[in-house]
Coordinates of C-alpha atoms and ligand atoms in Angstrom, one line a residue:
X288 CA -168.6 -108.1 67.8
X289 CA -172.1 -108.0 66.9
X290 CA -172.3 -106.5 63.7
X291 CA -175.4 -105.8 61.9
X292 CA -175.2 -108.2 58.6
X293 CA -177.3 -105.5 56.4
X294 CA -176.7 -102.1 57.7
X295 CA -174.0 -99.7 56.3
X296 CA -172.2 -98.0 58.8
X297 CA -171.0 -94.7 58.5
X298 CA -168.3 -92.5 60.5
X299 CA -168.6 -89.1 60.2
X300 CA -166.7 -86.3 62.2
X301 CA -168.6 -85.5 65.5
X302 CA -167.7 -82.1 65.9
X303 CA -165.4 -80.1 63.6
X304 CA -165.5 -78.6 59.9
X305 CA -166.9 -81.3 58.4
X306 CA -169.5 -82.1 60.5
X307 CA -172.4 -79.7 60.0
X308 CA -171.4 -80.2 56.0
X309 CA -171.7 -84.3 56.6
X310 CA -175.1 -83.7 57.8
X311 CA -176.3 -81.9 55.6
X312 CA -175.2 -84.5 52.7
X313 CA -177.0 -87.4 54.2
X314 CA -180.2 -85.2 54.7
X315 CA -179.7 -84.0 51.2
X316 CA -179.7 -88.1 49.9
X317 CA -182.8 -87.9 52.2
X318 CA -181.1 -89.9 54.8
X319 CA -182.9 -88.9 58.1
X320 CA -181.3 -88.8 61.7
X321 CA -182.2 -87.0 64.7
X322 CA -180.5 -85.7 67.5
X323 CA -176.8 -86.7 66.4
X324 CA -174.2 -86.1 68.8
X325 CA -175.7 -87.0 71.6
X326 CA -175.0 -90.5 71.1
X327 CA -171.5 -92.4 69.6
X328 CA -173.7 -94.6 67.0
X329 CA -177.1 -93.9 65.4
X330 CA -179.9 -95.4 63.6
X331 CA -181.2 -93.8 60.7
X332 CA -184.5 -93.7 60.7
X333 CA -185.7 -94.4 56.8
X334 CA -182.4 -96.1 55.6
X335 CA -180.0 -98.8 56.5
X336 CA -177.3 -97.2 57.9
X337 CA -176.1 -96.4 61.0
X338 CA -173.7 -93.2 61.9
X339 CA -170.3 -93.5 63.7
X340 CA -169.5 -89.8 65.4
X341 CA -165.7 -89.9 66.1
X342 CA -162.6 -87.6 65.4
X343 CA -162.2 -87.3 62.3
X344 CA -158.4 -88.5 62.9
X345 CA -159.9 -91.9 63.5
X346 CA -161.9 -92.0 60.4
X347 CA -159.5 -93.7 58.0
X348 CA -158.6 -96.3 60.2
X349 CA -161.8 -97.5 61.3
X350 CA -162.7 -97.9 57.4
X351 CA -159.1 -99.4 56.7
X352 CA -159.6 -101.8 59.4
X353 CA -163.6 -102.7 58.3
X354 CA -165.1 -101.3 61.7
X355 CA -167.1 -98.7 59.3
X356 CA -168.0 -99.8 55.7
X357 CA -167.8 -95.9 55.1
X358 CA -166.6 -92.9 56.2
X359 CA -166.4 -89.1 55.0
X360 CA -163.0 -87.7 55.5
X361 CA -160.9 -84.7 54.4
X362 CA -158.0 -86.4 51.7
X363 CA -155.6 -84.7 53.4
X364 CA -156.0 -86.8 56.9
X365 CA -156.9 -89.7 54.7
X366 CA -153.4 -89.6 52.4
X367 CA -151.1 -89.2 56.2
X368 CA -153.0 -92.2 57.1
X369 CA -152.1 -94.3 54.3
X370 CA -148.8 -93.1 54.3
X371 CA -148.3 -94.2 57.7
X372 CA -149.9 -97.1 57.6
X373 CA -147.7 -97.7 54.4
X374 CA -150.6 -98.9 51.8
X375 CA -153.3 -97.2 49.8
X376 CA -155.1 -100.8 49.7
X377 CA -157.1 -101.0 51.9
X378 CA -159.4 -98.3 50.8
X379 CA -161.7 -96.7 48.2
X380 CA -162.0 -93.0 47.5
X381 CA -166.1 -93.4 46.2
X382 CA -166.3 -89.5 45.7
X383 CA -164.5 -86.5 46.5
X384 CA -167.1 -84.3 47.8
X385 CA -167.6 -80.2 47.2
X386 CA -167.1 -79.3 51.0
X387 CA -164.1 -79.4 53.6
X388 CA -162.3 -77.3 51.0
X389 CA -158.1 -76.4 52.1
X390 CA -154.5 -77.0 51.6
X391 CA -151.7 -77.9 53.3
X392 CA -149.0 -75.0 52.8
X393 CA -145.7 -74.2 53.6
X394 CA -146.4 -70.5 56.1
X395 CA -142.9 -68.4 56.9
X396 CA -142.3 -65.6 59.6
X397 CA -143.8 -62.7 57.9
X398 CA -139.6 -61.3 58.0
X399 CA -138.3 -64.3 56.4
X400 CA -137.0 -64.0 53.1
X401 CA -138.0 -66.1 50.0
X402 CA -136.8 -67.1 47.1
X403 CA -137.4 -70.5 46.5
X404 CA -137.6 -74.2 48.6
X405 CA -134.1 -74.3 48.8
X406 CA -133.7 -71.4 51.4
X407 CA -135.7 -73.9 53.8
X408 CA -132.9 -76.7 53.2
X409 CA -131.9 -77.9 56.9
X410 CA -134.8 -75.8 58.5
X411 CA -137.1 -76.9 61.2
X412 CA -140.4 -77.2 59.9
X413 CA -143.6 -77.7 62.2
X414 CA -146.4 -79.7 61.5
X415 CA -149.8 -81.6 62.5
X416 CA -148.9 -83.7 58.9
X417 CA -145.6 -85.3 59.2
X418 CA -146.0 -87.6 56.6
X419 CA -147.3 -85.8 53.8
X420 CA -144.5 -83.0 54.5
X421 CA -141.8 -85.6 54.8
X422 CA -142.7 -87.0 51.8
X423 CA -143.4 -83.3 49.7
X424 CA -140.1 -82.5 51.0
X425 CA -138.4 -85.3 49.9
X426 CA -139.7 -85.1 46.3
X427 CA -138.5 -82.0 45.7
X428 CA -134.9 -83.0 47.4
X429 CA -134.9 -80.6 49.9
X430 CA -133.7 -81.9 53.4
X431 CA -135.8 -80.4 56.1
X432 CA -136.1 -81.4 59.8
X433 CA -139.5 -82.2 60.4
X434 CA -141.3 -81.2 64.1
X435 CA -144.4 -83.1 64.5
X436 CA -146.8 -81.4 67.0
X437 CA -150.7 -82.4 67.3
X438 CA -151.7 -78.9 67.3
X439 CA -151.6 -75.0 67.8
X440 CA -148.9 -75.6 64.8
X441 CA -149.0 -71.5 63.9
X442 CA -147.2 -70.6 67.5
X443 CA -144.0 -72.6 66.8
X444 CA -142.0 -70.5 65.3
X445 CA -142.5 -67.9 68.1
X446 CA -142.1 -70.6 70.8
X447 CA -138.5 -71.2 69.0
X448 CA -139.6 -74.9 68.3
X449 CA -139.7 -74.4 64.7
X450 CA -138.4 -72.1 62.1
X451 CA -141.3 -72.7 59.5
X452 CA -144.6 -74.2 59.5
X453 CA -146.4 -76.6 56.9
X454 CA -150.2 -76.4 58.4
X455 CA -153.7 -76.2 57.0
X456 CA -155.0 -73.0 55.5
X457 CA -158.5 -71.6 54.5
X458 CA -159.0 -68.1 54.1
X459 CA -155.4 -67.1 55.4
X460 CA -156.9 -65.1 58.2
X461 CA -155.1 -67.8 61.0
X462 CA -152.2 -67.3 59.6
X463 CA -152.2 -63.5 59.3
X464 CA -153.0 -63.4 63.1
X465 CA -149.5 -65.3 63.6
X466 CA -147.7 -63.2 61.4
X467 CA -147.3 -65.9 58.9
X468 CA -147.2 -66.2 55.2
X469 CA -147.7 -69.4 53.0
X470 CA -145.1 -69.5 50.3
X471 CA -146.0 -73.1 48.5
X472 CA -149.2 -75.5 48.8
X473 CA -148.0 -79.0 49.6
X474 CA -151.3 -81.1 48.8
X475 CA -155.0 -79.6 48.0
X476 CA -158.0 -81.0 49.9
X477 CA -161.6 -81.3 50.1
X478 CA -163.9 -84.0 51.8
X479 CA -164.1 -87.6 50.5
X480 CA -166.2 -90.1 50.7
X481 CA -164.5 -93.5 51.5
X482 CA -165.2 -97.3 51.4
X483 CA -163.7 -100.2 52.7
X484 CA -161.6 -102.3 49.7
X485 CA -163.2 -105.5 50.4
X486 CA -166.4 -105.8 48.9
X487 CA -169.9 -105.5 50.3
X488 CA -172.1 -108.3 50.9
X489 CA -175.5 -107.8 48.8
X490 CA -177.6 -106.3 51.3
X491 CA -175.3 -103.8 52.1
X492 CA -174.0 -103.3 48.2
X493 CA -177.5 -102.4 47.2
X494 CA -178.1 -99.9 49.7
X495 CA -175.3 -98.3 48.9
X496 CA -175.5 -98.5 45.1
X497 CA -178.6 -96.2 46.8
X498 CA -176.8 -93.7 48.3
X499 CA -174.3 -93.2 45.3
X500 CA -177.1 -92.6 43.0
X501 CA -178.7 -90.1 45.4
X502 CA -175.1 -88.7 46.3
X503 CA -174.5 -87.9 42.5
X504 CA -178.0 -86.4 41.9
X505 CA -177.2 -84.4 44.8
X506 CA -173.6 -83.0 43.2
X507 CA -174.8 -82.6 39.9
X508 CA -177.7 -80.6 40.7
X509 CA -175.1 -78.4 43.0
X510 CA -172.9 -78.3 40.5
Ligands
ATP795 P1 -161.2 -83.5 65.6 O1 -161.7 -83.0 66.9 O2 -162.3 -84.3 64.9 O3 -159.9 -84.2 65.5 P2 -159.9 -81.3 64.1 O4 -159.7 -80.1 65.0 O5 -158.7 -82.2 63.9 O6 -161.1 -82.1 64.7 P3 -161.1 -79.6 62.1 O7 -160.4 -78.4 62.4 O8 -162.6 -79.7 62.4 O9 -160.4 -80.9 62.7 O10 -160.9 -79.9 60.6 C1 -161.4 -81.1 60.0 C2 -161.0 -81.1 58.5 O11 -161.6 -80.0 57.8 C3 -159.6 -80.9 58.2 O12 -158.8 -82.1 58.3 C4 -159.6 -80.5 56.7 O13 -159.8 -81.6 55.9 C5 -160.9 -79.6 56.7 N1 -160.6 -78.1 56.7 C6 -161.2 -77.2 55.9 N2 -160.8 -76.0 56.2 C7 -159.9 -76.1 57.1 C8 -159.1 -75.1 57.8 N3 -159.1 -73.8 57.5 N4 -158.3 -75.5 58.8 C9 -158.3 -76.8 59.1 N5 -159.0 -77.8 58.5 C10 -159.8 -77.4 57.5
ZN796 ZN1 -158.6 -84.1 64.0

């Protein structure tokens, strides 16, 4: 492909959570786009870097495999990347950021009693995360049958395809609609900014040396 040599190239999610947030960062490092979404790759205007708008699924693979330099991410679909793709190496976590804010947790049927992990030993448990479940699971030596299902995780256990869930959570208000409780978080999250390992040539190095600087002004004064 025909890559630009000294533009950054950054994917960011085109519509979802941590969109409007992702936005509102670059315009914050004064990084100025207009009309995103409308197109899959955009110039900015006053800065060398161009925006990716995909799903934010795709995100840690694009930067893994060098397609994007960078991309902003929430750390929990960044770790059940790396786990499935079996290596941490082949990115950098530059910054966690202070938005995209949620953790994974373990929900029950409001009716089902709790005591501990161990009354979910040789359960079905639901979940958009496999990985990161399989693993939690695992580490606290609990065997668990894991349901993998892309989405609408909340209705399984009233479909009868699971008996628990492990799913993202917020405020708590999705959960309450599906008569659900969380009993244990599993892994805490918040956006992240992320860079490929390999280094960047010097054109592309400075400029984002650039956006660090700015991006760190930007936290601090937000504190
Ligand atoms: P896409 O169409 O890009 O695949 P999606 O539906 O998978 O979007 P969103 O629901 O927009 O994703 O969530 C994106 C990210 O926002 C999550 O992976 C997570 O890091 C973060 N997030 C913050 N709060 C929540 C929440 N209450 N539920 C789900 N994700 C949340
Ligand atoms: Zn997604």
């Amino acid at each position: 492909a025909n890559l630009p040599k000294d533009r950054l190239r950054l994917a960011i999610q085109k519509s979802g959570r941590l969109s409007t947030d992702s936005l509102d960062l670059l315009k914050a490092c004064g990084i100025k786009v207009k009309s995103p979404k409308e197109k899959l790759l955009l110039h900015a205007d006053n800065f060398p870097l161009d925006l990716l708008f995909v799903r934010d699924d795709d995100i840690p693979q694009l930067v893994m495999d060098g397609v994007c330099d960078l991309g902003i991410v929430g750390q929990n679909v960044l770790e059940e990347s790396a786990l499935e793709r079996g290596t941490t190496s082949a990115y950098v976590v530059e910054r966690t950021l202070d938005f995209g804010g949620c953790r994974l947790a373990i929900a029950l049927p409001e009716e089902r009693p709790y005591t501990g992990l161990k009354d979910l030993a040789g359960l079905r448990i639901a979940t958009s995360y496999p990985q990161l479940t399989k693993r939690y699971f695992a580490q606290q030596g609990v065997p668990a049958e894991i349901v993998t299902l892309s989405g609408s995780v909340e209705i399984a256990p009233r479909l009868g395809l699971a008996d628990v869930i492990c799913d993202l959570v917020s405020s708590g208000s999705t959960l309450e609609a599906n008569k659900l409780r969380a009993v244990e978080t599993i892994f805490k999250s918040t956006a992240a900014l992320i860079r490929n390992a390999r280094p960047l040539n010097p054109e592309k190095a400075h400029a984002f040396d650039i956006v660090l600087r700015r991006l760190d002004g930007v936290q601090k004064a937000a504190g």
